[in-house]
Short mmCIF file of C-alpha atoms in Angstrom, two decimals:
data_model
loop_
_atom_site.label_atom_id
_atom_site.label_comp_id
_atom_site.label_asym_id
_atom_site.label_seq_id
_atom_site.Cartn_x
_atom_site.Cartn_y
_atom_site.Cartn_z
CA MET Z 1 101.93 165.07 185.55
CA ALA Z 2 103.84 162.27 187.32
CA ARG Z 3 106.18 160.17 185.13
CA THR Z 4 105.71 156.49 184.57
CA PHE Z 5 109.10 154.82 184.76
CA THR Z 6 108.16 151.25 184.01
CA VAL Z 7 105.72 149.62 181.56
CA SER Z 8 105.13 146.00 180.97
CA ARG Z 9 103.00 143.96 178.35
CA SER Z 10 102.44 140.26 178.06
CA ILE Z 11 101.55 137.85 175.38
CA LEU Z 12 100.89 134.05 175.42
CA ILE Z 13 102.94 132.38 172.58
CA GLU Z 14 102.26 128.68 171.83
CA ALA Z 15 106.10 127.87 171.96
CA ALA Z 16 108.45 126.40 174.39
CA ALA Z 17 110.14 128.87 176.58
CA SER Z 18 113.58 127.55 175.33
CA THR Z 19 112.46 128.45 171.77
CA VAL Z 20 111.41 132.05 172.75
CA TYR Z 21 114.48 132.56 174.78
CA GLU Z 22 116.65 131.40 171.90
CA GLN Z 23 115.23 134.27 169.92
CA VAL Z 24 114.75 137.26 172.30
CA SER Z 25 118.33 136.71 173.69
CA ARG Z 26 119.92 137.45 170.41
CA PRO Z 27 120.21 141.14 170.11
CA ALA Z 28 121.18 141.14 166.35
CA GLN Z 29 117.75 139.49 165.59
CA MET Z 30 115.49 141.96 167.56
CA GLY Z 31 115.01 144.02 164.34
CA ARG Z 32 112.82 141.16 163.11
CA TRP Z 33 110.13 142.09 165.53
CA SER Z 34 110.69 145.63 167.13
CA PRO Z 35 109.04 148.56 165.13
CA GLU Z 36 112.08 150.79 166.15
CA ASN Z 37 115.23 148.44 166.44
CA LEU Z 38 117.03 147.45 163.31
CA GLY Z 39 119.21 144.89 165.02
CA ALA Z 40 122.69 145.03 166.58
CA THR Z 41 126.27 144.90 166.16
CA LEU Z 42 127.93 142.36 168.19
CA THR Z 43 131.60 141.49 168.87
CA GLY Z 44 131.00 137.77 168.72
CA GLU Z 45 128.76 135.23 167.08
CA ASP Z 46 125.01 135.77 166.78
CA GLU Z 47 123.95 133.52 169.68
CA CYS Z 48 122.21 133.73 172.89
CA ALA Z 49 123.92 136.75 174.59
CA PRO Z 50 125.57 136.12 178.01
CA VAL Z 51 125.63 138.40 180.85
CA GLY Z 52 128.22 141.19 180.38
CA LEU Z 53 128.05 141.25 176.55
CA VAL Z 54 128.32 144.75 175.13
CA PHE Z 55 126.47 145.47 171.95
CA ASP Z 56 125.35 148.37 169.78
CA GLY Z 57 121.84 148.69 168.97
CA HIS Z 58 120.66 150.38 165.59
CA ASN Z 59 117.47 152.11 165.76
CA LYS Z 60 115.09 154.34 163.68
CA ARG Z 61 112.00 156.42 164.27
CA GLY Z 62 110.59 158.08 161.05
CA PRO Z 63 113.62 159.56 159.30
CA PHE Z 64 115.71 159.71 162.46
CA ARG Z 65 118.51 156.90 163.18
CA TRP Z 66 120.73 156.51 166.22
CA THR Z 67 122.94 153.91 167.99
CA THR Z 68 122.75 152.96 171.58
CA ARG Z 69 125.34 150.99 173.51
CA CYS Z 70 123.86 148.23 175.68
CA THR Z 71 125.07 145.58 178.12
CA VAL Z 72 123.36 142.43 178.96
CA THR Z 73 122.41 142.23 182.67
CA ALA Z 74 120.51 138.81 182.94
CA SER Z 75 120.78 135.77 180.65
CA GLU Z 76 118.80 132.76 182.23
CA PRO Z 77 117.96 130.46 179.54
CA GLY Z 78 114.15 129.68 179.15
CA HIS Z 79 113.30 132.30 181.88
CA ARG Z 80 114.76 135.81 181.62
CA PHE Z 81 116.78 138.02 179.41
CA ALA Z 82 117.65 141.72 180.13
CA PHE Z 83 119.91 144.68 179.06
CA ARG Z 84 120.47 148.13 179.92
CA VAL Z 85 121.05 151.01 177.52
CA HIS Z 86 123.84 153.34 178.76
CA ALA Z 87 125.01 155.32 175.81
CA ILE Z 88 123.52 156.90 172.74
CA GLY Z 89 124.82 158.80 169.68
CA LEU Z 90 124.06 159.17 165.91
CA ARG Z 91 126.41 156.82 164.25
CA ARG Z 92 128.32 155.85 167.35
CA PRO Z 93 127.11 156.01 171.09
CA ARG Z 94 129.18 158.87 172.51
CA LEU Z 95 126.98 160.34 175.21
CA SER Z 96 127.19 157.96 178.31
CA ALA Z 97 124.46 158.16 180.65
CA PRO Z 98 121.60 155.71 182.23
CA ILE Z 99 118.95 155.57 179.47
CA ALA Z 100 116.71 152.53 179.85
CA SER Z 101 116.53 149.05 180.66
CA TRP Z 102 114.80 146.06 178.73
CA GLU Z 103 113.56 142.72 180.18
CA TYR Z 104 111.94 139.76 178.72
CA ARG Z 105 110.41 137.29 181.34
CA LEU Z 106 109.34 133.85 180.19
CA GLU Z 107 106.73 131.79 182.20
CA ASP Z 108 105.60 128.21 181.28
CA SER Z 109 101.83 128.41 180.63
CA GLY Z 110 100.56 124.86 179.92
CA THR Z 111 100.89 124.66 176.04
CA GLY Z 112 102.94 127.84 175.57
CA THR Z 113 104.92 130.63 177.15
CA LYS Z 114 103.66 133.79 178.65
CA VAL Z 115 106.14 136.45 177.35
CA THR Z 116 106.38 139.66 179.41
CA GLU Z 117 108.44 142.64 177.91
CA THR Z 118 109.26 145.44 180.23
CA TRP Z 119 110.81 148.75 179.55
CA THR Z 120 112.19 150.94 182.47
CA ASP Z 121 113.19 154.60 182.05
CA ASP Z 122 116.48 154.86 183.77
CA ARG Z 123 116.65 158.81 183.28
CA ARG Z 124 115.93 159.24 186.93
CA SER Z 125 118.00 162.41 187.29
CA TRP Z 126 116.04 164.27 184.73
CA PRO Z 127 113.36 166.65 186.12
CA THR Z 128 110.03 165.54 185.18
CA LEU Z 129 109.22 168.72 183.23
CA VAL Z 130 112.42 168.39 181.19
CA ALA Z 131 111.76 164.52 180.44
CA ASN Z 132 108.30 165.16 179.59
CA SER Z 133 109.04 167.97 177.20
CA PHE Z 134 111.82 165.99 175.55
CA ASP Z 135 109.59 162.90 175.25
CA ARG Z 136 106.85 164.69 173.55
CA ILE Z 137 109.31 166.00 170.92
CA ALA Z 138 110.92 162.62 170.39
CA THR Z 139 107.79 160.72 170.19
CA GLY Z 140 105.59 163.11 168.37
CA GLY Z 141 103.50 164.18 171.30
CA HIS Z 142 103.61 161.19 173.81
CA THR Z 143 105.52 160.33 176.86
CA PHE Z 144 108.09 157.65 176.44
CA ALA Z 145 105.97 155.23 178.68
CA ALA Z 146 102.94 155.68 176.46
CA PHE Z 147 104.98 155.37 173.31
CA GLN Z 148 106.76 152.23 174.64
CA VAL Z 149 103.48 150.42 175.33
CA ARG Z 150 102.80 150.70 171.71
CA ASN Z 151 106.20 149.51 170.74
CA ILE Z 152 106.00 146.55 173.15
CA ASP Z 153 102.55 145.57 171.90
CA ARG Z 154 103.97 145.56 168.28
CA THR Z 155 107.00 143.65 169.16
CA LEU Z 156 105.11 140.90 171.17
CA ARG Z 157 102.57 140.48 168.40
CA ASN Z 158 105.39 140.15 165.72
CA LEU Z 159 107.18 137.64 168.02
CA LYS Z 160 104.05 135.68 168.28
CA ARG Z 161 103.46 135.80 164.62
CA ASP Z 162 107.00 134.33 164.06
CA LEU Z 163 107.12 131.80 166.84
CA ASP Z 164 103.59 130.80 167.65
CA THR Z 165 103.04 127.04 166.60
CA SER Z 166 99.37 127.31 166.33
CA ALA Z 167 99.82 130.18 164.11
CA ASN Z 168 102.36 128.49 161.85
CA ALA Z 169 100.64 125.06 161.65
#
């Protein structure tokens, strides 16, 4: 079975792109929307993260918890926020390797913003059989691509719930 390396999902949020960007570009806040992320530890203020900022993301899946080290790769206010995950460990990220990249693209859509969240599997050097076997163990029987589609859908729905002005009027 061929691996899927990238998945994207989109949602329309009735809010200005600048408002959405202000939220998704703050890694410490991501735990408010993500079903897996608990937030992040930053070296500076909890504000829109600039390119080059390194942060530790705290995650959980069922009883399992782990920490990732991430670096912001794009920070374009109102348009795009992205980061790559390049280390992982239980309490501290000790194993350095390309893991994944995440991106949020924001597009004006009349009265709101089309938000597209993209996950890219950066484990290109892993043989497909090894990656698929690991993925099925780590996700309870799914590939990471299929698993991330569900996570992205939940994250976007939660983001819409919190930021959509028509839902909060």
